[in-house]
PDB file of C-alpha atoms in Angstrom:
ATOM      1  CA  MET P   1     -37.295   2.748  11.036  1.00 56.00           C
ATOM      2  CA  PHE P   2     -36.852   0.928  14.297  1.00 59.00           C
ATOM      3  CA  LEU P   3     -33.552   2.763  15.359  1.00 59.00           C
ATOM      4  CA  TYR P   4     -35.921   6.122  14.485  1.00 59.00           C
ATOM      5  CA  VAL P   5     -38.713   5.041  16.573  1.00 61.00           C
ATOM      6  CA  CYS P   6     -36.252   4.023  19.390  1.00 62.00           C
ATOM      7  CA  LEU P   7     -34.694   6.517  19.649  1.00 61.00           C
ATOM      8  CA  ARG P   8     -38.060   9.208  19.103  1.00 64.00           C
ATOM      9  CA  GLY P   9     -38.907   7.042  22.414  1.00 65.00           C
ATOM     10  CA  ILE P  10     -35.392   8.100  24.391  1.00 65.00           C
ATOM     11  CA  VAL P  11     -36.287  11.360  23.862  1.00 62.00           C
ATOM     12  CA  GLY P  12     -39.587  11.454  24.573  1.00 66.00           C
ATOM     13  CA  ALA P  13     -39.186   9.710  27.717  1.00 65.00           C
ATOM     14  CA  PHE P  14     -36.305  13.035  28.902  1.00 67.00           C
ATOM     15  CA  ALA P  15     -37.814  15.440  27.434  1.00 66.00           C
ATOM     16  CA  GLY P  16     -39.313  17.013  30.507  1.00 71.00           C
ATOM     17  CA  ASP P  17     -35.094  16.229  32.361  1.00 70.00           C
ATOM     18  CA  LEU P  18     -33.423  17.348  28.491  1.00 67.00           C
ATOM     19  CA  ARG P  19     -35.923  20.803  29.846  1.00 75.00           C
ATOM     20  CA  LYS P  20     -34.923  21.940  32.500  1.00 77.00           C
ATOM     21  CA  ALA P  21     -31.523  20.779  31.553  1.00 73.00           C
ATOM     22  CA  ASN P  22     -32.319  23.631  29.742  1.00 72.00           C
ATOM     23  CA  GLU P  23     -33.367  25.965  31.796  1.00 73.00           C
ATOM     24  CA  LEU P  24     -30.350  26.084  33.941  1.00 76.00           C
ATOM     25  CA  LEU P  25     -28.500  26.369  31.507  1.00 73.00           C
ATOM     26  CA  GLU P  26     -30.214  28.875  30.126  1.00 72.00           C
ATOM     27  CA  GLN P  27     -28.360  31.197  32.383  1.00 73.00           C
ATOM     28  CA  VAL P  28     -24.625  29.484  31.462  1.00 74.00           C
ATOM     29  CA  PRO P  29     -22.358  32.685  29.601  1.00 70.00           C
ATOM     30  CA  TYR P  30     -22.661  31.577  25.711  1.00 69.00           C
ATOM     31  CA  TYR P  31     -24.599  28.852  26.514  1.00 67.00           C
ATOM     32  CA  SER P  32     -27.295  29.835  23.925  1.00 71.00           C
ATOM     33  CA  ASP P  33     -24.556  31.002  21.167  1.00 67.00           C
ATOM     34  CA  SER P  34     -22.913  26.991  21.613  1.00 71.00           C
ATOM     35  CA  LYS P  35     -26.727  25.819  21.490  1.00 68.00           C
ATOM     36  CA  VAL P  36     -27.454  27.448  18.016  1.00 67.00           C
ATOM     37  CA  LEU P  37     -24.109  26.172  16.795  1.00 66.00           C
ATOM     38  CA  VAL P  38     -24.639  22.807  18.467  1.00 64.00           C
ATOM     39  CA  GLU P  39     -28.056  23.026  16.169  1.00 63.00           C
ATOM     40  CA  LEU P  40     -26.088  23.766  12.715  1.00 59.00           C
ATOM     41  CA  ALA P  41     -24.646  20.733  13.283  1.00 57.00           C
ATOM     42  CA  LEU P  42     -27.397  17.902  14.571  1.00 55.00           C
ATOM     43  CA  GLY P  43     -29.745  19.586  11.702  1.00 55.00           C
ATOM     44  CA  ASP P  44     -28.400  20.515   8.473  1.00 56.00           C
ATOM     45  CA  ILE P  45     -25.333  19.686   8.671  1.00 55.00           C
ATOM     46  CA  GLY P  46     -26.426  16.093  10.551  1.00 54.00           C
ATOM     47  CA  ALA P  47     -29.130  15.829   7.392  1.00 58.00           C
ATOM     48  CA  GLY P  48     -26.783  16.702   4.595  1.00 59.00           C
ATOM     49  CA  GLY P  49     -24.458  13.568   6.054  1.00 61.00           C
ATOM     50  CA  VAL P  50     -27.665  11.270   6.809  1.00 61.00           C
ATOM     51  CA  ALA P  51     -28.665  11.899   2.560  1.00 62.00           C
ATOM     52  CA  LEU P  52     -24.952  11.651   1.631  1.00 62.00           C
ATOM     53  CA  LEU P  53     -25.189   7.845   3.032  1.00 61.00           C
ATOM     54  CA  LEU P  54     -28.073   7.183   2.716  1.00 60.00           C
ATOM     55  CA  ALA P  55     -27.403   8.355  -1.256  1.00 61.00           C
ATOM     56  CA  ALA P  56     -24.094   6.746  -1.492  1.00 60.00           C
ATOM     57  CA  TYR P  57     -25.460   3.093  -2.325  1.00 58.00           C
ATOM     58  CA  PRO P  58     -27.153   3.933  -5.145  1.00 66.00           C
ATOM     59  CA  LEU P  59     -23.842   7.180  -5.987  1.00 65.00           C
ATOM     60  CA  ARG P  60     -21.749   4.168  -6.307  1.00 63.00           C
ATOM     61  CA  PHE P  61     -23.655   1.813  -9.069  1.00 64.00           C
ATOM     62  CA  VAL P  62     -24.273   5.681 -11.005  1.00 68.00           C
ATOM     63  CA  VAL P  63     -20.705   6.749 -10.787  1.00 65.00           C
ATOM     64  CA  ALA P  64     -18.964   3.098 -12.013  1.00 63.00           C
ATOM     65  CA  SER P  65     -22.052   3.025 -14.313  1.00 64.00           C
ATOM     66  CA  ALA P  66     -20.280   6.619 -16.181  1.00 66.00           C
ATOM     67  CA  ALA P  67     -16.824   5.792 -15.569  1.00 61.00           C
ATOM     68  CA  ARG P  68     -17.144   2.603 -17.359  1.00 60.00           C
ATOM     69  CA  MET P  69     -19.311   4.538 -20.172  1.00 65.00           C
ATOM     70  CA  CYS P  70     -16.382   6.972 -20.403  1.00 66.00           C
ATOM     71  CA  GLY P  71     -14.260   4.144 -21.015  1.00 55.00           C
ATOM     72  CA  ALA P  72     -12.692   4.594 -17.711  1.00 55.00           C
ATOM     73  CA  GLY P  73     -11.221   1.145 -17.447  1.00 55.00           C
ATOM     74  CA  GLY P  74      -8.836   1.919 -14.451  1.00 58.00           C
ATOM     75  CA  PHE P  75     -11.837   2.744 -12.139  1.00 62.00           C
ATOM     76  CA  THR P  76     -13.586  -0.911 -12.776  1.00 73.00           C
ATOM     77  CA  PHE P  77     -10.112  -2.522 -12.331  1.00 80.00           C
ATOM     78  CA  GLU P  78      -8.672   0.091  -9.429  1.00 80.00           C
ATOM     79  CA  ARG P  79      -9.459  -2.568  -6.719  1.00 84.00           C
ATOM     80  CA  VAL P  80      -6.929  -5.143  -8.591  1.00 91.00           C
ATOM     81  CA  SER P  81      -4.426  -2.766  -7.733  1.00 91.00           C
ATOM     82  CA  VAL P  82      -5.123  -2.729  -3.861  1.00 92.00           C
ATOM     83  CA  TRP P  83      -5.272  -6.709  -3.292  1.00 95.00           C
ATOM     84  CA  ALA P  84      -1.916  -6.707  -5.334  1.00 94.00           C
ATOM     85  CA  CYS P  85      -0.630  -4.311  -3.116  1.00 94.00           C
ATOM     86  CA  LEU P  86      -1.545  -6.670  -0.069  1.00 95.00           C
ATOM     87  CA  ILE P  87       0.164  -9.322  -1.813  1.00 95.00           C
ATOM     88  CA  GLY P  88       3.329  -7.006  -2.159  1.00 94.00           C
ATOM     89  CA  GLN P  89       2.414  -6.812   1.667  1.00 93.00           C
ATOM     90  CA  CYS P  90       2.775 -10.441   2.431  1.00 94.00           C
ATOM     91  CA  ALA P  91       5.883 -10.972  -0.268  1.00 93.00           C
ATOM     92  CA  ASP P  92       7.809  -8.632   2.289  1.00 91.00           C
ATOM     93  CA  VAL P  93       7.204 -10.418   5.043  1.00 92.00           C
ATOM     94  CA  VAL P  94       7.706 -13.724   3.671  1.00 91.00           C
ATOM     95  CA  ARG P  95      11.225 -12.437   2.604  1.00 89.00           C
ATOM     96  CA  SER P  96      12.176 -11.090   5.247  1.00 85.00           C
ATOM     97  CA  SER P  97      14.476 -13.168   7.585  1.00 72.00           C
ATOM     98  CA  GLY P  98      14.691 -10.805  10.594  1.00 70.00           C
ATOM     99  CA  ASN P  99      12.800  -8.413  12.174  1.00 76.00           C
ATOM    100  CA  ARG P 100       9.527  -8.653  10.347  1.00 77.00           C
ATOM    101  CA  ASP P 101       7.993  -6.439  12.556  1.00 83.00           C
ATOM    102  CA  HIS P 102       6.671  -3.474  10.598  1.00 82.00           C
ATOM    103  CA  HIS P 103       6.106  -5.282   7.543  1.00 85.00           C
ATOM    104  CA  LEU P 104       3.540  -7.480   9.404  1.00 87.00           C
ATOM    105  CA  SER P 105       2.093  -4.160  10.541  1.00 88.00           C
ATOM    106  CA  SER P 106       2.207  -2.503   7.644  1.00 88.00           C
ATOM    107  CA  ILE P 107      -0.497  -5.571   6.871  1.00 92.00           C
ATOM    108  CA  SER P 108      -4.261  -4.524   6.591  1.00 90.00           C
ATOM    109  CA  LEU P 109      -7.392  -5.822   5.536  1.00 93.00           C
ATOM    110  CA  ARG P 110      -9.288  -2.736   5.702  1.00 89.00           C
ATOM    111  CA  LEU P 111      -9.081  -1.940   1.951  1.00 90.00           C
ATOM    112  CA  PRO P 112      -8.851  -5.173   0.236  1.00 93.00           C
ATOM    113  CA  VAL P 113     -11.799  -6.383   2.553  1.00 92.00           C
ATOM    114  CA  MET P 114     -14.583  -3.335   1.137  1.00 88.00           C
ATOM    115  CA  ARG P 115     -12.604  -4.013  -2.600  1.00 90.00           C
ATOM    116  CA  VAL P 116     -14.087  -7.717  -1.939  1.00 93.00           C
ATOM    117  CA  ARG P 117     -17.835  -6.465  -0.736  1.00 89.00           C
ATOM    118  CA  GLY P 118     -17.644  -3.884  -3.924  1.00 85.00           C
ATOM    119  CA  ALA P 119     -16.239  -6.350  -6.288  1.00 88.00           C
ATOM    120  CA  ARG P 120     -19.899  -6.946  -7.873  1.00 86.00           C
ATOM    121  CA  ILE P 121     -20.648  -3.261  -8.355  1.00 81.00           C
ATOM    122  CA  ALA P 122     -17.285  -2.354  -9.514  1.00 80.00           C
ATOM    123  CA  ARG P 123     -17.362  -4.759 -12.573  1.00 81.00           C
ATOM    124  CA  GLY P 124     -20.552  -3.681 -13.976  1.00 76.00           C
ATOM    125  CA  THR P 125     -21.189  -7.352 -14.794  1.00 82.00           C
ATOM    126  CA  VAL P 126     -24.517  -7.461 -12.228  1.00 83.00           C
ATOM    127  CA  PRO P 127     -27.506  -5.643 -13.047  1.00 80.00           C
ATOM    128  CA  ILE P 128     -28.600  -3.164  -9.856  1.00 74.00           C
ATOM    129  CA  PHE P 129     -32.167  -4.950  -9.046  1.00 78.00           C
ATOM    130  CA  SER P 130     -30.561  -8.284 -10.135  1.00 87.00           C
ATOM    131  CA  ARG P 131     -31.482 -11.630  -8.066  1.00 90.00           C
ATOM    132  CA  ARG P 132     -27.897 -12.452  -8.997  1.00 91.00           C
ATOM    133  CA  ASN P 133     -26.340  -9.821  -5.870  1.00 89.00           C
ATOM    134  CA  GLY P 134     -27.595 -12.021  -3.139  1.00 90.00           C
ATOM    135  CA  PRO P 135     -25.324 -14.719  -3.846  1.00 93.00           C
ATOM    136  CA  LEU P 136     -22.500 -12.712  -4.641  1.00 94.00           C
ATOM    137  CA  LYS P 137     -22.776 -11.095  -1.229  1.00 91.00           C
ATOM    138  CA  ALA P 138     -22.894 -13.691   0.505  1.00 92.00           C
ATOM    139  CA  HIS P 139     -19.675 -14.650  -1.386  1.00 95.00           C
ATOM    140  CA  ALA P 140     -18.760 -11.555  -0.935  1.00 94.00           C
ATOM    141  CA  ALA P 141     -18.971 -11.877   2.727  1.00 91.00           C
ATOM    142  CA  GLN P 142     -17.684 -15.686   2.826  1.00 94.00           C
ATOM    143  CA  VAL P 143     -14.670 -14.027   1.002  1.00 95.00           C
ATOM    144  CA  VAL P 144     -13.810 -11.603   3.826  1.00 93.00           C
ATOM    145  CA  GLY P 145     -14.008 -14.256   6.019  1.00 92.00           C
ATOM    146  CA  ALA P 146     -11.666 -16.313   4.514  1.00 95.00           C
ATOM    147  CA  LEU P 147      -9.281 -13.535   4.475  1.00 95.00           C
ATOM    148  CA  ARG P 148     -10.524 -12.880   8.111  1.00 93.00           C
ATOM    149  CA  CYS P 149      -9.043 -15.791   9.164  1.00 93.00           C
ATOM    150  CA  ALA P 150      -5.403 -15.891   7.418  1.00 94.00           C
ATOM    151  CA  GLU P 151      -5.658 -12.465   8.720  1.00 93.00           C
ATOM    152  CA  ALA P 152      -5.519 -13.939  12.162  1.00 92.00           C
ATOM    153  CA  GLU P 153      -2.804 -16.671  11.742  1.00 93.00           C
ATOM    154  CA  LEU P 154      -0.118 -13.736  10.858  1.00 92.00           C
ATOM    155  CA  ASP P 155       0.674 -13.612  15.035  1.00 91.00           C
ATOM    156  CA  LYS P 156       0.767 -16.908  15.199  1.00 91.00           C
ATOM    157  CA  GLU P 157       2.856 -18.705  12.179  1.00 92.00           C
ATOM    158  CA  PRO P 158       3.845 -15.262  10.471  1.00 91.00           C
ATOM    159  CA  GLN P 159       5.791 -16.661   6.986  1.00 91.00           C
ATOM    160  CA  LYS P 160       2.943 -19.578   6.067  1.00 94.00           C
ATOM    161  CA  ALA P 161       0.068 -17.149   7.663  1.00 94.00           C
ATOM    162  CA  ALA P 162       1.583 -14.218   4.655  1.00 94.00           C
ATOM    163  CA  ARG P 163       2.374 -17.005   1.831  1.00 95.00           C
ATOM    164  CA  ASP P 164      -1.574 -17.739   1.863  1.00 96.00           C
ATOM    165  CA  LEU P 165      -3.004 -15.035   2.279  1.00 96.00           C
ATOM    166  CA  GLY P 166      -1.226 -13.337  -0.532  1.00 95.00           C
ATOM    167  CA  ARG P 167      -2.433 -17.195  -2.060  1.00 96.00           C
ATOM    168  CA  LEU P 168      -5.671 -15.743  -1.710  1.00 97.00           C
ATOM    169  CA  ALA P 169      -5.506 -12.263  -2.825  1.00 96.00           C
ATOM    170  CA  LEU P 170      -3.672 -13.611  -5.954  1.00 96.00           C
ATOM    171  CA  THR P 171      -6.501 -15.617  -6.473  1.00 97.00           C
ATOM    172  CA  ILE P 172      -9.529 -12.700  -5.824  1.00 96.00           C
ATOM    173  CA  SER P 173      -7.438 -10.587  -7.879  1.00 95.00           C
ATOM    174  CA  GLU P 174      -6.815 -13.186 -11.018  1.00 95.00           C
ATOM    175  CA  ARG P 175     -10.612 -14.293 -10.480  1.00 95.00           C
ATOM    176  CA  TYR P 176     -11.677 -10.491 -10.768  1.00 94.00           C
ATOM    177  CA  ALA P 177     -10.149  -9.748 -13.977  1.00 90.00           C
ATOM    178  CA  SER P 178     -11.940 -12.497 -15.586  1.00 92.00           C
ATOM    179  CA  GLY P 179     -14.973 -11.523 -14.693  1.00 91.00           C
ATOM    180  CA  ARG P 180     -15.514 -15.020 -12.046  1.00 94.00           C
ATOM    181  CA  LEU P 181     -17.782 -12.182  -9.206  1.00 94.00           C
ATOM    182  CA  GLY P 182     -19.476 -16.070  -7.560  1.00 94.00           C
ATOM    183  CA  ALA P 183     -16.144 -17.834  -6.724  1.00 95.00           C
ATOM    184  CA  LEU P 184     -14.032 -15.787  -6.466  1.00 96.00           C
ATOM    185  CA  LEU P 185     -12.420 -17.923  -4.114  1.00 95.00           C
ATOM    186  CA  ASP P 186     -12.690 -21.963  -4.736  1.00 94.00           C
ATOM    187  CA  GLU P 187     -14.742 -23.748  -2.091  1.00 93.00           C
ATOM    188  CA  GLY P 188     -11.780 -24.619  -0.184  1.00 92.00           C
ATOM    189  CA  ASP P 189     -10.610 -21.615   0.797  1.00 93.00           C
ATOM    190  CA  LEU P 190     -13.791 -20.242   1.942  1.00 93.00           C
ATOM    191  CA  LYS P 191     -14.892 -19.888   5.577  1.00 88.00           C
ATOM    192  CA  PRO P 192     -18.439 -18.780   7.267  1.00 84.00           C
ATOM    193  CA  PRO P 193     -18.626 -14.710   7.348  1.00 78.00           C
ATOM    194  CA  ARG P 194     -18.410 -13.865  10.998  1.00 68.00           C
ATOM    195  CA  ARG P 195     -22.060 -12.724  12.525  1.00 62.00           C
ATOM    196  CA  MET P 196     -22.629 -10.373  15.571  1.00 54.00           C
ATOM    197  CA  GLY P 197     -21.632 -12.467  19.100  1.00 57.00           C
ATOM    198  CA  ASP P 198     -23.915 -14.207  21.370  1.00 57.00           C
ATOM    199  CA  ALA P 199     -22.203 -11.757  23.945  1.00 59.00           C
ATOM    200  CA  LEU P 200     -22.729  -8.800  22.108  1.00 66.00           C
ATOM    201  CA  ARG P 201     -26.080  -9.706  20.720  1.00 68.00           C
ATOM    202  CA  LEU P 202     -27.453 -10.157  24.322  1.00 68.00           C
ATOM    203  CA  SER P 203     -26.122  -6.832  25.835  1.00 69.00           C
ATOM    204  CA  ILE P 204     -27.796  -4.932  22.921  1.00 74.00           C
ATOM    205  CA  THR P 205     -31.000  -7.071  23.952  1.00 73.00           C
ATOM    206  CA  ALA P 206     -30.911  -5.973  27.164  1.00 73.00           C
ATOM    207  CA  VAL P 207     -29.988  -2.428  26.894  1.00 74.00           C
ATOM    208  CA  LEU P 208     -33.322  -2.542  24.507  1.00 77.00           C
ATOM    209  CA  VAL P 209     -35.491  -4.240  26.422  1.00 75.00           C
ATOM    210  CA  ALA P 210     -34.460  -1.998  29.626  1.00 74.00           C
ATOM    211  CA  VAL P 211     -35.277   1.408  27.235  1.00 75.00           C
ATOM    212  CA  ILE P 212     -38.516  -0.081  25.853  1.00 75.00           C
ATOM    213  CA  VAL P 213     -39.331  -0.067  29.282  1.00 73.00           C
ATOM    214  CA  ILE P 214     -38.577   2.898  30.545  1.00 73.00           C
ATOM    215  CA  VAL P 215     -40.727   4.310  27.705  1.00 73.00           C
ATOM    216  CA  SER P 216     -43.821   2.318  28.405  1.00 73.00           C
ATOM    217  CA  ALA P 217     -43.652   3.261  32.403  1.00 72.00           C
ATOM    218  CA  ARG P 218     -43.296   7.111  31.384  1.00 70.00           C
ATOM    219  CA  HIS P 219     -45.566   6.788  28.487  1.00 72.00           C
ATOM    220  CA  GLY P 220     -48.353   4.943  30.811  1.00 74.00           C
ATOM    221  CA  VAL P 221     -47.793   2.471  27.307  1.00 71.00           C
ATOM    222  CA  PRO P 222     -50.243  -1.068  28.259  1.00 74.00           C
ATOM    223  CA  GLU P 223     -47.997  -3.935  29.781  1.00 73.00           C
ATOM    224  CA  PRO P 224     -48.614  -6.653  26.981  1.00 70.00           C
ATOM    225  CA  ALA P 225     -47.604  -3.300  24.374  1.00 73.00           C
ATOM    226  CA  ALA P 226     -44.699  -3.463  25.701  1.00 72.00           C
ATOM    227  CA  ILE P 227     -43.926  -7.489  26.503  1.00 72.00           C
ATOM    228  CA  ALA P 228     -44.604  -8.031  22.649  1.00 72.00           C
ATOM    229  CA  ALA P 229     -42.279  -5.304  21.543  1.00 75.00           C
ATOM    230  CA  ALA P 230     -39.299  -6.817  24.280  1.00 74.00           C
ATOM    231  CA  VAL P 231     -40.923 -10.136  22.676  1.00 72.00           C
ATOM    232  CA  VAL P 232     -40.278  -8.795  18.662  1.00 74.00           C
ATOM    233  CA  VAL P 233     -36.705  -7.450  19.904  1.00 73.00           C
ATOM    234  CA  VAL P 234     -34.856 -10.441  21.413  1.00 71.00           C
ATOM    235  CA  ALA P 235     -36.828 -12.462  18.451  1.00 71.00           C
ATOM    236  CA  ILE P 236     -35.003 -10.368  15.705  1.00 71.00           C
ATOM    237  CA  LEU P 237     -31.412 -10.148  17.515  1.00 66.00           C
ATOM    238  CA  TYR P 238     -31.398 -13.922  18.235  1.00 63.00           C
ATOM    239  CA  GLN P 239     -32.949 -15.523  14.945  1.00 60.00           C
ATOM    240  CA  SER P 240     -29.957 -16.770  13.905  1.00 50.00           C
ATOM    241  CA  ALA P 241     -28.383 -17.642  17.287  1.00 46.00           C
ATOM    242  CA  THR P 242     -27.485 -20.488  18.414  1.00 42.00           C
ATOM    243  CA  ALA P 243     -29.356 -22.727  21.155  1.00 38.00           C
ATOM    244  CA  GLY P 244     -26.878 -23.457  23.508  1.00 39.00           C
ATOM    245  CA  GLY P 245     -24.350 -21.552  24.413  1.00 42.00           C
ATOM    246  CA  ILE P 246     -24.626 -17.808  26.125  1.00 43.00           C
ATOM    247  CA  ALA P 247     -27.474 -17.041  23.448  1.00 46.00           C
ATOM    248  CA  GLY P 248     -29.629 -19.626  25.042  1.00 48.00           C
ATOM    249  CA  VAL P 249     -28.659 -17.786  28.519  1.00 46.00           C
ATOM    250  CA  GLY P 250     -29.175 -14.353  26.656  1.00 50.00           C
ATOM    251  CA  LEU P 251     -32.782 -15.716  26.679  1.00 51.00           C
ATOM    252  CA  VAL P 252     -32.584 -17.267  30.675  1.00 50.00           C
ATOM    253  CA  VAL P 253     -31.781 -14.182  31.332  1.00 51.00           C
ATOM    254  CA  ILE P 254     -34.133 -11.665  29.064  1.00 53.00           C
ATOM    255  CA  GLU P 255     -36.721 -14.275  30.724  1.00 54.00           C
ATOM    256  CA  ILE P 256     -35.842 -12.677  34.124  1.00 51.00           C
ATOM    257  CA  VAL P 257     -35.872  -8.843  33.302  1.00 53.00           C
ATOM    258  CA  LEU P 258     -39.305  -9.900  31.924  1.00 54.00           C
ATOM    259  CA  ASN P 259     -40.766 -11.110  35.260  1.00 57.00           C
ATOM    260  CA  ALA P 260     -39.154  -8.253  37.170  1.00 52.00           C
ATOM    261  CA  PHE P 261     -40.536  -5.579  35.703  1.00 51.00           C
ATOM    262  CA  PHE P 262     -44.119  -7.258  34.387  1.00 53.00           C
ATOM    263  CA  SER P 263     -44.466  -9.577  37.103  1.00 53.00           C
ATOM    264  CA  GLY P 264     -47.789 -12.118  36.309  1.00 51.00           C
ATOM    265  CA  LYS P 265     -47.284 -12.154  32.935  1.00 50.00           C
TER     266      LYS P 265
END
């Protein structure tokens, strides 16, 4: 909803410019036909895509439940084969005595990570609206963090890192098969999940504050309301940021920006 309001504000702020550009482009041959196709893609097809994305999360529960009711155990344990494939790729790196570049380039955590995040859904032991989903989701994020950390070591000590990564994948597959979704890895192996970097957070904050300034200036939004919106944006993006480092600098920069656009406030 927040993103939708921001997009509506941006579109409204530049509506006049868009109308003028559209009038000029109407003179270009085939522009009208192209515009119809674009509107179709952004309208009907785009709306269908958004609806499909919104339905994807509950649809996974439905598909998993239907598969279990039909006795399709292969669907429940399909992700074990993904982890087993990762173990095989790590074994190839360990066994290779010469050039192991090909084996290293074949290791990808895209599917293994996706299967870790969706483990609680596919296993079928946790109800949809259970409070257990929260801790399991947090645990899955820590497991993903451990896999990512092991992957990062492949470029430093390939054989050792491949052994560690294969061991983690083997443990995850065994725990998942036995239904231990809250202990896919031991506490000593878990890593904190990777959060949005402070630099990226600062960039997003600056962009959103600029959007608020432009929209408020074009639509005559009262300064107190614009400042309140900017403060809310900063609070949302920096709610889990550390006090120092780039985060601290970011807050100073935001204060300077606000003072520049809203002097005396």
